[in-house]
XYZ file of C-alpha atoms in Angstrom:
741
model
C -13.368 4.199 -45.694
C -11.462 1.028 -44.962
C -13.224 -1.179 -42.463
C -11.413 -2.229 -39.323
C -12.147 -4.691 -36.562
C -14.141 -3.584 -33.577
C -10.950 -3.558 -31.498
C -9.850 -0.487 -33.470
C -11.224 2.997 -33.991
C -11.033 4.733 -37.363
C -10.747 8.471 -36.881
C -10.859 11.253 -39.458
C -8.417 14.035 -38.669
C -6.602 16.840 -40.479
C -3.452 15.792 -42.373
C -1.394 14.716 -39.387
C -1.527 14.847 -35.647
C 0.982 14.184 -32.880
C -0.498 14.306 -29.392
C 1.687 13.047 -26.558
C -0.560 13.823 -23.617
C -3.971 15.124 -22.725
C -2.448 18.142 -20.992
C -0.536 19.091 -24.167
C -3.715 18.686 -26.174
C -5.804 20.955 -23.963
C -3.000 23.492 -23.529
C -2.707 23.878 -27.294
C -6.432 24.074 -27.961
C -8.161 25.665 -24.964
C -11.247 26.550 -27.000
C -11.766 23.126 -28.474
C -15.448 22.221 -28.609
C -15.604 18.750 -30.049
C -14.061 15.813 -31.812
C -15.812 13.353 -34.126
C -14.727 9.754 -33.753
C -16.070 7.009 -36.014
C -16.047 3.441 -34.742
C -16.661 0.736 -37.332
C -17.205 -2.993 -37.104
C -16.023 -5.752 -39.451
C -19.242 -5.495 -41.430
C -18.862 -1.784 -41.845
C -22.469 -1.151 -40.879
C -22.960 2.109 -39.110
C -24.852 2.290 -35.858
C -26.428 5.359 -34.411
C -24.436 8.481 -33.716
C -24.414 9.324 -30.032
C -22.490 12.122 -28.326
C -20.248 11.365 -25.398
C -19.661 14.178 -22.959
C -17.016 14.010 -20.248
C -18.072 16.339 -17.453
C -14.611 16.933 -16.038
C -13.142 18.103 -19.352
C -15.914 20.248 -20.709
C -16.176 19.272 -24.361
C -18.327 16.760 -26.271
C -17.362 14.150 -28.805
C -19.658 12.405 -31.286
C -19.075 8.682 -31.169
C -20.281 6.230 -33.760
C -21.636 3.345 -31.709
C -21.003 -0.146 -33.019
C -24.064 -2.376 -33.677
C -22.376 -4.939 -31.444
C -22.769 -2.663 -28.465
C -21.545 0.609 -27.145
C -17.904 0.941 -26.238
C -18.854 3.472 -23.598
C -18.687 2.232 -20.046
C -21.042 3.709 -17.464
C -24.052 5.294 -19.157
C -25.765 8.102 -17.255
C -28.106 10.242 -19.418
C -27.992 13.959 -18.692
C -29.724 16.958 -20.231
C -28.669 17.775 -23.785
C -27.396 21.346 -23.936
C -28.431 23.603 -26.798
C -24.905 24.935 -26.953
C -23.766 21.608 -28.282
C -26.757 20.812 -30.494
C -25.875 23.838 -32.582
C -22.466 22.339 -33.220
C -23.664 18.996 -34.578
C -22.267 18.319 -38.070
C -24.559 18.586 -41.046
C -23.991 15.007 -42.209
C -25.910 13.684 -39.214
C -29.437 13.039 -40.422
C -30.975 11.467 -37.343
C -33.386 13.115 -34.964
C -31.676 15.170 -32.281
C -34.338 14.110 -29.825
C -32.951 10.590 -30.005
C -29.471 11.696 -29.010
C -28.286 10.945 -25.502
C -25.489 12.375 -23.478
C -23.385 9.944 -21.528
C -21.344 10.925 -18.504
C -18.640 8.390 -17.835
C -15.104 8.366 -16.567
C -13.686 6.099 -19.254
C -15.486 6.890 -22.528
C -13.394 6.379 -25.644
C -13.387 10.038 -26.752
C -11.695 10.927 -23.500
C -9.354 7.962 -23.661
C -8.560 8.956 -27.213
C -7.132 12.267 -26.067
C -4.754 10.454 -23.770
C -3.474 8.275 -26.606
C -0.625 8.850 -28.992
C -2.500 9.390 -32.259
C -0.822 7.316 -34.941
C -1.165 8.725 -38.449
C -0.760 6.208 -41.233
C 0.035 7.283 -44.754
C -2.153 6.326 -47.740
C 1.125 5.244 -49.349
C 2.750 3.373 -46.444
C 6.196 2.910 -48.005
C 6.461 6.335 -49.536
C 8.459 9.213 -48.089
C 5.531 11.573 -47.820
C 1.834 11.668 -47.125
C -0.320 12.508 -50.144
C -4.061 12.596 -50.125
C -6.180 10.841 -52.684
C -9.032 12.294 -54.658
C -11.383 9.891 -52.889
C -10.504 11.511 -49.620
C -11.302 14.973 -50.903
C -14.637 13.831 -52.261
C -15.647 11.771 -49.272
C -19.223 12.396 -48.257
C -18.129 13.267 -44.719
C -16.664 16.709 -44.328
C -13.122 16.551 -42.939
C -13.714 19.281 -40.376
C -13.855 17.279 -37.181
C -12.307 19.745 -34.754
C -14.484 22.682 -33.872
C -12.872 25.937 -32.805
C -15.208 28.590 -31.481
C -13.561 31.367 -33.461
C -12.755 29.383 -36.590
C -16.155 27.698 -36.801
C -18.897 30.068 -35.709
C -22.513 28.928 -36.093
C -23.374 28.582 -39.755
C -19.765 28.440 -40.886
C -18.716 25.103 -39.548
C -19.168 21.674 -40.962
C -20.785 21.658 -44.390
C -20.491 25.390 -44.878
C -19.495 26.691 -48.304
C -17.674 29.700 -46.864
C -14.050 28.676 -46.775
C -10.755 30.458 -46.883
C -8.963 29.322 -50.019
C -5.419 30.300 -49.113
C -3.851 28.374 -46.224
C -1.684 30.300 -43.813
C 2.095 30.210 -43.924
C 2.145 27.904 -40.949
C 0.173 25.300 -42.860
C 2.427 25.663 -45.888
C 5.458 25.038 -43.689
C 3.864 22.021 -42.098
C 3.007 20.511 -45.490
C 6.438 21.289 -46.870
C 8.217 19.632 -43.938
C 5.847 16.711 -44.218
C 6.463 16.151 -47.926
C 10.215 16.401 -47.414
C 10.231 14.024 -44.453
C 11.567 10.510 -44.543
C 10.456 7.352 -42.847
C 14.033 6.566 -41.883
C 14.730 6.834 -38.190
C 17.243 9.285 -36.785
C 19.129 9.462 -33.493
C 17.021 12.441 -32.437
C 13.788 10.512 -32.633
C 12.214 9.032 -29.536
C 11.931 5.308 -28.982
C 8.200 5.566 -29.618
C 8.744 7.376 -32.932
C 11.285 4.823 -34.133
C 9.003 1.927 -33.290
C 6.115 3.567 -35.119
C 8.264 4.262 -38.158
C 9.347 0.637 -38.246
C 5.690 -0.362 -38.386
C 5.003 2.172 -41.177
C 3.371 4.692 -38.901
C 4.424 8.324 -38.814
C 3.971 11.039 -36.226
C 4.363 14.658 -37.302
C 3.214 17.848 -35.574
C 0.639 20.051 -37.241
C -2.223 22.346 -36.363
C -5.441 20.646 -35.369
C -7.350 23.749 -36.436
C -6.705 23.173 -40.126
C -10.093 22.310 -41.638
C -9.096 22.765 -45.260
C -6.856 19.801 -45.846
C -8.150 16.381 -46.828
C -8.305 13.904 -43.970
C -5.931 11.049 -43.350
C -6.801 7.849 -41.614
C -5.774 7.716 -37.955
C -5.661 4.184 -36.637
C -5.903 3.826 -32.875
C -5.571 0.262 -31.721
C -5.734 -0.678 -28.109
C -2.521 -2.648 -28.418
C -0.659 0.208 -30.084
C -2.053 2.934 -27.888
C 0.547 4.934 -25.996
C -1.878 5.542 -23.131
C -4.979 3.436 -23.907
C -6.942 4.392 -20.809
C -6.993 6.622 -17.807
C -5.547 3.624 -15.920
C -2.391 3.742 -18.085
C -3.264 0.404 -19.713
C -6.388 -1.474 -20.730
C -7.402 -4.908 -19.502
C -5.606 -6.720 -22.331
C -2.358 -4.899 -21.643
C -2.776 -5.475 -17.922
C -3.174 -9.216 -18.506
C 0.008 -9.236 -20.568
C 2.153 -7.089 -18.295
C 0.637 -8.568 -15.147
C 1.775 -12.020 -16.250
C 5.194 -10.574 -16.991
C 5.352 -9.207 -13.451
C 4.308 -12.558 -11.974
C 7.047 -14.230 -14.014
C 9.487 -11.592 -12.824
C 8.593 -12.255 -9.178
C 8.871 -16.013 -9.656
C 12.259 -15.591 -11.348
C 13.405 -13.292 -8.546
C 12.610 -15.961 -5.993
C 14.046 -18.770 -8.105
C 17.304 -16.858 -8.532
C 17.575 -15.645 -4.946
C 20.744 -17.615 -4.231
C 22.519 -15.839 -7.066
C 22.140 -12.561 -5.182
C 23.659 -11.422 -1.914
C 21.585 -10.765 1.195
C 23.031 -7.256 1.567
C 23.520 -4.906 -1.431
C 26.806 -3.180 -2.150
C 25.587 0.419 -2.455
C 26.202 3.685 -0.662
C 23.627 6.268 0.482
C 22.556 8.455 -2.432
C 23.199 5.793 -5.091
C 19.797 6.324 -6.677
C 20.354 9.931 -7.766
C 22.664 8.760 -10.535
C 20.042 6.332 -11.836
C 16.757 8.228 -11.582
C 15.963 11.702 -12.995
C 15.528 14.461 -10.460
C 12.132 15.428 -11.940
C 9.155 13.222 -12.832
C 8.334 12.592 -16.506
C 5.899 14.990 -18.140
C 4.578 12.307 -20.478
C 3.845 8.605 -19.957
C 6.653 6.111 -20.311
C 6.231 2.652 -21.735
C 5.842 -0.330 -19.454
C 8.924 -1.850 -21.051
C 10.998 1.157 -19.973
C 9.707 0.941 -16.410
C 10.240 -2.810 -16.316
C 13.791 -2.398 -17.574
C 14.628 -0.125 -14.628
C 13.541 -2.595 -11.944
C 16.829 -4.447 -11.809
C 19.300 -1.516 -11.683
C 17.180 0.837 -9.584
C 15.385 -1.514 -7.191
C 16.729 -5.046 -6.995
C 20.435 -4.295 -7.291
C 20.116 -2.113 -4.194
C 17.595 -4.246 -2.355
C 18.282 -5.919 0.971
C 17.008 -9.415 0.251
C 15.155 -10.327 3.431
C 14.169 -13.708 2.019
C 17.659 -14.794 1.055
C 18.674 -18.086 2.738
C 21.701 -16.246 4.188
C 19.730 -13.336 5.636
C 19.808 -13.726 9.435
C 19.178 -10.162 10.622
C 16.370 -8.672 12.693
C 13.381 -11.025 12.754
C 11.746 -12.666 9.732
C 9.251 -10.929 7.516
C 7.643 -13.991 6.044
C 5.502 -14.361 2.976
C 4.101 -16.949 0.604
C 2.702 -16.974 -2.894
C -0.924 -17.071 -1.657
C -0.206 -14.001 0.451
C 1.306 -12.166 -2.518
C -1.753 -12.944 -4.623
C -4.028 -11.751 -1.829
C -2.139 -8.462 -1.760
C -2.618 -8.184 -5.517
C -6.360 -8.586 -5.098
C -6.410 -6.110 -2.232
C -4.644 -3.566 -4.396
C -7.053 -4.203 -7.253
C -10.152 -3.835 -5.080
C -8.650 -0.669 -3.580
C -11.381 -0.181 -1.005
C -10.933 1.888 2.136
C -12.861 0.058 4.822
C -13.365 2.685 7.484
C -16.969 1.645 8.082
C -18.959 -1.503 7.539
C -20.889 0.174 4.745
C -17.751 1.395 2.983
C -16.723 -2.248 2.544
C -18.886 -4.964 4.131
C -16.697 -7.828 2.918
C -13.534 -6.204 4.257
C -15.067 -5.667 7.689
C -16.714 -9.039 8.106
C -13.921 -11.147 6.603
C -11.506 -9.460 9.008
C -13.728 -10.382 11.934
C -13.956 -13.982 10.744
C -10.203 -14.287 10.129
C -9.294 -12.887 13.541
C -11.680 -15.430 15.059
C -9.924 -18.147 13.049
C -6.613 -17.008 14.521
C -7.991 -17.056 18.071
C -8.800 -20.724 17.600
C -5.595 -21.533 15.705
C -3.370 -19.909 18.353
C -5.290 -21.301 21.305
C -6.251 -17.870 22.682
C -9.127 -17.357 25.161
C -12.661 -17.321 23.774
C -13.345 -13.840 25.137
C -11.236 -12.481 22.239
C -13.717 -13.839 19.677
C -15.840 -11.398 17.691
C -18.524 -14.072 17.696
C -18.402 -14.312 21.499
C -21.307 -12.871 23.468
C -18.996 -10.696 25.557
C -17.481 -7.274 24.756
C -14.276 -8.723 23.283
C -13.175 -7.899 19.756
C -10.436 -8.630 17.254
C -9.170 -6.683 14.268
C -5.976 -6.125 12.264
C -3.594 -3.246 12.866
C -0.777 -2.225 10.569
C 2.094 -3.006 12.969
C 2.747 -3.935 16.583
C 3.727 -0.309 17.180
C 0.218 0.796 16.225
C -1.362 -1.912 18.346
C 0.634 -0.931 21.428
C -0.259 2.736 20.981
C -3.953 1.865 20.722
C -3.695 -0.194 23.912
C -1.882 2.657 25.676
C -4.537 5.195 24.722
C -7.408 2.902 25.701
C -5.735 2.185 29.043
C -5.105 5.887 29.562
C -8.767 6.644 28.938
C -9.794 4.021 31.492
C -7.333 5.412 34.046
C -8.525 8.989 33.544
C -12.164 8.018 33.971
C -11.298 6.055 37.095
C -9.287 8.975 38.483
C -12.152 11.346 37.814
C -14.600 9.202 39.776
C -12.171 8.852 42.671
C -11.575 12.595 42.850
C -15.268 13.410 42.811
C -15.767 11.198 45.875
C -13.041 12.912 47.940
C -13.173 16.104 49.999
C -11.658 18.035 47.107
C -14.072 16.514 44.668
C -15.991 19.761 44.266
C -12.780 21.457 43.065
C -12.113 18.805 40.466
C -15.769 18.767 39.401
C -15.829 22.526 38.932
C -12.613 22.478 36.891
C -13.946 19.692 34.693
C -17.287 21.467 34.316
C -15.592 24.697 33.253
C -13.366 22.895 30.765
C -16.377 21.060 29.407
C -18.284 24.307 28.861
C -15.256 25.888 27.190
C -14.924 22.859 24.990
C -18.566 22.983 23.941
C -18.387 26.694 23.174
C -15.210 26.300 21.146
C -16.709 23.331 19.373
C -19.721 25.385 18.340
C -17.868 28.557 17.398
C -14.517 27.459 16.013
C -14.665 23.697 15.626
C -11.956 23.149 18.250
C -12.696 20.394 20.743
C -11.426 20.199 24.291
C -11.831 16.861 25.981
C -11.884 17.771 29.682
C -11.171 14.230 30.840
C -8.066 13.692 28.752
C -6.720 17.225 28.722
C -7.064 18.097 32.374
C -3.443 18.952 33.279
C -3.840 17.247 36.629
C -4.226 13.806 35.064
C -1.865 12.792 32.191
C 1.256 14.135 33.881
C 0.662 11.695 36.717
C 0.114 8.624 34.572
C 2.954 6.129 34.401
C 3.295 3.040 32.206
C 5.635 0.103 32.803
C 7.522 -2.223 30.514
C 10.713 -4.272 30.428
C 14.107 -2.831 29.588
C 14.094 -5.523 26.865
C 10.849 -4.305 25.262
C 10.856 -3.027 21.697
C 11.836 0.601 21.124
C 8.366 1.326 19.736
C 6.941 1.109 23.266
C 8.994 4.137 24.262
C 7.827 6.041 21.200
C 4.197 5.109 21.888
C 4.469 6.451 25.443
C 5.810 9.716 24.050
C 2.867 9.965 21.653
C 0.399 9.167 24.434
C 1.920 11.862 26.625
C 2.561 9.585 29.605
C 5.587 8.621 31.652
C 7.235 5.302 30.872
C 9.278 3.379 33.388
C 11.510 0.615 32.069
C 11.886 -2.106 34.670
C 15.123 -4.031 34.851
C 14.748 -7.563 33.579
C 16.364 -10.629 35.061
C 17.177 -14.099 33.805
C 14.141 -16.317 34.170
C 14.843 -19.682 35.734
C 12.388 -21.447 33.444
C 13.742 -20.251 30.070
C 17.134 -18.918 31.040
C 16.187 -15.688 29.254
C 15.372 -12.127 30.250
C 11.998 -11.097 31.683
C 10.478 -8.786 34.320
C 9.815 -10.366 37.684
C 6.501 -9.855 39.468
C 8.134 -8.447 42.603
C 9.971 -5.855 40.506
C 6.684 -4.603 39.058
C 4.923 -4.584 42.434
C 7.723 -2.585 44.045
C 7.685 -0.015 41.233
C 3.921 0.447 41.578
C 4.179 1.052 45.313
C 7.042 3.494 44.852
C 5.269 5.534 42.197
C 1.996 5.698 44.064
C 3.844 6.981 47.101
C 5.238 9.726 44.853
C 1.718 10.741 43.757
C 1.822 9.053 40.355
C -0.909 6.910 38.778
C 0.248 3.507 37.463
C -2.128 2.430 34.690
C -0.597 -0.160 32.315
C 2.095 -2.816 32.034
C 3.236 -3.769 28.532
C 4.552 -7.321 28.564
C 6.526 -8.952 25.774
C 6.498 -12.514 24.497
C 9.611 -12.824 22.358
C 11.703 -9.697 22.948
C 13.676 -8.313 20.028
C 17.146 -8.640 21.542
C 17.015 -12.140 23.035
C 13.491 -13.531 22.445
C 12.840 -13.228 26.168
C 9.410 -13.672 27.738
C 7.605 -11.786 30.487
C 5.718 -14.383 32.507
C 1.993 -13.646 32.356
C 1.319 -16.165 35.105
C 3.477 -14.103 37.468
C 2.728 -10.581 36.232
C -0.989 -10.975 35.504
C -2.148 -11.230 39.139
C -0.135 -8.117 40.076
C -1.719 -6.099 37.268
C -5.229 -7.274 38.112
C -4.799 -6.585 41.824
C -3.384 -3.104 41.213
C -5.891 -2.168 38.513
C -3.336 -1.973 35.697
C -4.178 -2.712 32.079
C -2.085 -5.685 30.919
C -1.138 -5.549 27.252
C 0.931 -8.286 25.591
C 3.139 -7.586 22.586
C 3.974 -10.952 21.006
C 5.122 -9.503 17.693
C 7.576 -12.304 16.903
C 6.741 -15.260 19.136
C 2.971 -14.974 18.736
C 3.044 -16.883 15.455
C 4.585 -19.894 17.224
C 1.457 -20.269 19.345
C -0.105 -22.021 16.364
C 2.059 -25.006 17.394
C 0.727 -26.588 20.617
C 4.223 -27.258 21.982
C 4.921 -23.506 22.194
C 1.757 -22.458 23.993
C 3.507 -22.530 27.342
C 4.676 -19.048 26.303
C 1.119 -17.747 26.639
C 0.190 -19.295 29.964
C -1.814 -16.732 31.902
C -3.364 -15.213 28.769
C -6.745 -15.178 30.531
C -5.366 -12.352 32.718
C -4.561 -9.924 29.881
C -6.653 -7.028 28.580
C -5.239 -6.845 25.046
C -2.899 -8.885 22.860
C -1.206 -8.469 19.498
C 1.282 -10.268 17.276
C 2.736 -9.727 13.820
C 1.419 -12.300 11.386
C 3.891 -10.838 8.891
C 6.844 -12.042 10.971
C 6.502 -15.813 10.901
C 2.981 -16.802 9.820
C 3.789 -16.736 6.061
C 1.803 -13.524 5.615
C 3.649 -10.603 4.062
C 3.883 -7.143 5.599
C 1.771 -5.493 6.941
C -0.559 -7.543 9.150
C -0.701 -7.249 12.939
C -3.831 -8.810 14.475
C -4.961 -7.396 17.822
C -7.607 -8.438 20.342
C -9.360 -6.826 23.318
C -10.924 -8.634 26.229
C -13.270 -5.654 26.506
C -13.251 -3.255 23.559
C -15.722 -0.847 25.168
C -13.070 1.539 26.473
C -11.206 1.662 23.164
C -14.355 2.185 21.105
C -15.488 4.948 23.441
C -12.125 6.691 23.282
C -11.686 6.503 19.492
C -15.325 7.241 18.653
C -15.345 10.309 16.413
C -18.491 10.047 14.337
C -19.094 12.825 11.782
C -22.219 12.790 9.656
C -20.410 11.611 6.527
C -19.361 8.395 8.287
C -22.756 7.547 9.721
C -24.865 4.841 8.123
C -28.075 2.990 8.780
C -26.363 -0.206 9.990
C -24.263 1.326 12.769
C -26.221 -0.230 15.609
C -25.819 -3.793 14.367
C -22.602 -3.682 12.299
C -19.012 -3.206 13.441
C -17.038 -0.151 12.356
C -13.449 -1.196 13.022
C -12.187 2.378 12.662
C -13.128 2.774 16.341
C -10.276 0.435 17.299
C -7.393 2.159 15.537
C -5.637 5.492 15.048
C -6.145 5.942 11.319
C -9.492 6.189 9.584
C -8.687 4.259 6.411
C -8.201 0.505 6.475
C -6.634 -1.909 3.979
C -8.029 -5.331 3.072
C -5.381 -7.147 5.140
C -7.599 -10.063 6.079
C -7.408 -11.364 2.507
C -3.819 -12.418 3.194
C -4.773 -14.414 6.274
C -7.750 -15.932 4.473
C -5.665 -16.978 1.466
C -2.774 -18.355 3.531
C -4.852 -20.361 5.995
C -6.910 -21.857 3.180
C -4.127 -22.471 0.654
C -1.508 -23.750 3.109
C -3.459 -24.994 6.096
C -2.371 -24.967 9.719
C -0.203 -28.083 9.371
C 1.968 -26.515 6.664
C 2.461 -23.351 8.734
C 3.403 -25.465 11.750
C 5.997 -27.282 9.644
C 7.379 -23.932 8.489
C 7.835 -22.733 12.090
C 9.321 -25.985 13.335
C 11.800 -26.001 10.459
C 13.080 -22.556 11.407
C 13.545 -23.626 15.024
C 15.437 -26.744 13.916
C 17.839 -24.581 11.912
C 18.374 -22.328 14.942
C 19.131 -25.346 17.134
C 21.699 -26.522 14.596
C 23.486 -23.162 14.680
C 23.417 -23.070 18.493
C 25.080 -26.493 18.558
C 27.835 -25.282 16.236
C 28.445 -22.276 18.487
C 28.565 -24.440 21.607
C 31.127 -26.772 19.988
C 33.554 -23.972 19.120
C 35.754 -22.789 22.019
C 36.005 -19.254 20.593
C 32.290 -18.543 20.940
C 29.654 -18.620 23.649
C 25.867 -18.389 23.847
C 24.536 -15.335 25.678
C 21.182 -16.991 26.427
C 19.844 -20.394 25.385
C 18.576 -20.625 21.830
C 14.870 -19.799 21.768
C 12.521 -20.398 18.831
C 14.348 -19.218 15.703
C 16.877 -16.922 17.422
C 20.444 -17.583 18.572
C 22.352 -14.948 20.591
C 26.128 -15.528 20.633
C 29.401 -13.673 20.929
C 33.143 -14.078 20.780
C 34.503 -14.800 24.211
C 36.219 -11.798 25.725
C 35.578 -8.063 25.589
C 32.636 -6.503 23.751
C 35.031 -4.951 21.253
C 35.776 -8.342 19.717
C 32.118 -8.985 18.895
C 31.681 -5.417 17.644
C 34.562 -5.871 15.192
C 33.168 -9.242 14.132
C 29.779 -7.685 13.385
C 31.255 -4.900 11.266
C 33.528 -7.234 9.316
C 30.746 -9.730 8.705
C 28.373 -7.166 7.224
C 31.171 -5.752 5.080
C 31.804 -9.262 3.778
C 28.147 -9.409 2.600
C 27.968 -13.180 2.222
C 25.631 -13.270 5.220
C 23.790 -10.566 7.121
C 23.384 -10.345 10.906
C 22.675 -7.501 13.325
C 23.922 -7.095 16.906
C 22.208 -6.239 20.164
C 23.047 -5.604 23.780
C 21.568 -6.717 27.111
C 22.755 -5.584 30.515
C 26.001 -4.287 29.055
C 26.851 -7.413 27.060
C 27.310 -6.896 23.291
C 26.462 -9.874 21.101
C 25.378 -11.001 17.651
C 21.916 -12.279 16.775
C 21.300 -14.981 14.205
C 17.598 -15.178 13.379
C 16.469 -17.882 10.983
C 14.214 -15.897 8.673
C 13.423 -18.395 5.946
C 12.280 -21.996 6.074
C 14.114 -22.434 2.746
C 17.356 -22.042 4.707
C 18.912 -25.511 4.727
C 21.343 -27.292 7.047
C 24.069 -26.467 4.522
C 23.154 -22.779 4.713
C 23.465 -22.839 8.498
C 26.879 -24.496 8.321
C 27.925 -22.013 5.622
C 26.917 -19.098 7.864
C 28.868 -20.439 10.822
C 31.944 -21.104 8.663
C 31.847 -17.529 7.347
C 31.601 -16.156 10.900
C 34.449 -18.361 12.101
C 36.611 -17.444 9.103
C 36.143 -13.718 9.733
C 36.783 -14.153 13.463
C 40.057 -15.947 12.751
C 41.190 -13.089 10.506
C 40.456 -10.608 13.297
C 42.376 -12.611 15.906
């Protein structure tokens, strides 16, 4: 046999084989027992024969192990079954006692079945495959596929009992093979044409044909159609991974050649993508080729210098690389033990942010108090967690108050009955009734408060929590000239609702509202919440990132009065989506409420290690802290501060252009990176301007409305946006407005 490098496997098979997928292989040969694979080194020396058995597939394969080391991955010896020892080929002369079974998820026999087997002719340039006499007389018998019926014990490898006349099917296969040509045809697949060009041929035949001389099957890792259960091996991943990095870098470098808003209509993708998934693997090149027409041509480019909609979703190269590592590690950190580094790095990074943003020390994980910090997916999740924790505290407080009143015995009896029912149902059916949080007398009375300028997710969170939500009318704050809830408005609402028999339990304040970047004053609202026993949660999704700059920390004055706080690092802190850090002054209530602790999640370190699953809705957790860790280390606080200040400078420039034009007016003063403006006159003018501007597609903005006034929002979303870009945006808006006049 010809000797090949150790990066290849030389396999003896019947005349020709074409296997496109493991499922096709097993479907065609359900009674397959084994496959012999010979692996040779450059020297050609043979190592010991060892069988490799993949437990999930149910058939063995004898693998010739290279003297340079086994190509099998994880080696776990298991008991050698007599069923398989009887099937060992006669040419093996070693002691069967020395054989070992290996159970591993990525052994080469199993990977082999997922490959496209490439059959090379003995006469590469000839039109047909003809066997040589040497092949027929080779000391190794060519029967390397065992079929239970075709090869019963004693009649398998090395047996002299053979059927001389091949069946008609084999005659047809040989005839079509000898008449075949190496020239490509339009009906051949891309893979077939490429193999033919490299003097490889794929033809279908029966694997259960033990009476034809073997042909060499070369399986190289670089030529493999599916070289591993991961769809590519490490060498291919290095190659294609670098291609993807280059693709991303080119996408960013060529951003200005694109438009911020794509020119597509709903349903565009159905003409580009098949309605059913592929049965067999596709090449990476084919997938890569589809990225531009399917994805990028219809992508809204949030990081385009002329994208001014919504709020920013920032990123940086260190953050992208951190996400790559997170995806590669692929851990699910629901407990400390499930991923110690994920848990502890998250605690360290949230402590770093406390110090970088100038937040109170009681938020530190390293603080002696009950405070805690962790990372949620979004601000919506963080607000819901705060709502549920506050609801739990309110219910427990209500329960204690009711038990101390004249009707306490009634409430106690109802709770006791519900508790007993819950325990019985828990034992018999697995259903759990929480008497505190499902007593109908409690949740229907709970009422939460927020501003009419708060994000829409607050309303959705209240619906999920099953509580009433009262939106308080905001007013223009004299300090910022922007919208916020006044303390007297909140106090009056609390008194009114209590008089109606309701239970006020939380106020959700906002620092940097979505519509106008307004701020609810914590200095004014905090004392009211503390005096009335309300949980004070602060959603600083957008503006929270700006607290890293000392000159913006006036926004968070009164933070010592809050119970919980969150912001979106993925909005302006150069960390890509998703990453929403959250902190509790006292996490006890949240941990108690979310504590569901089945046996399979328990571990020996629970008493001294943090399980952050107790502070969130979901069980699974991503390695989000890697992004913060990479960004803070690779960029440093000073670079992030420069990034934020640059975006505010661009916003100031646009606000000045608006103020200088007599056709436009500012709705509220420019704040941070947001400018709210409109055409003077009726709302209809600004509505038409918005529609025409987005149809133009040179820039992208979205509108909003506050107290009946319709306006446009220009949010600077990219520090790469230059002064020229700002002037370009204003000129486009003015040009469109003049056409509408």
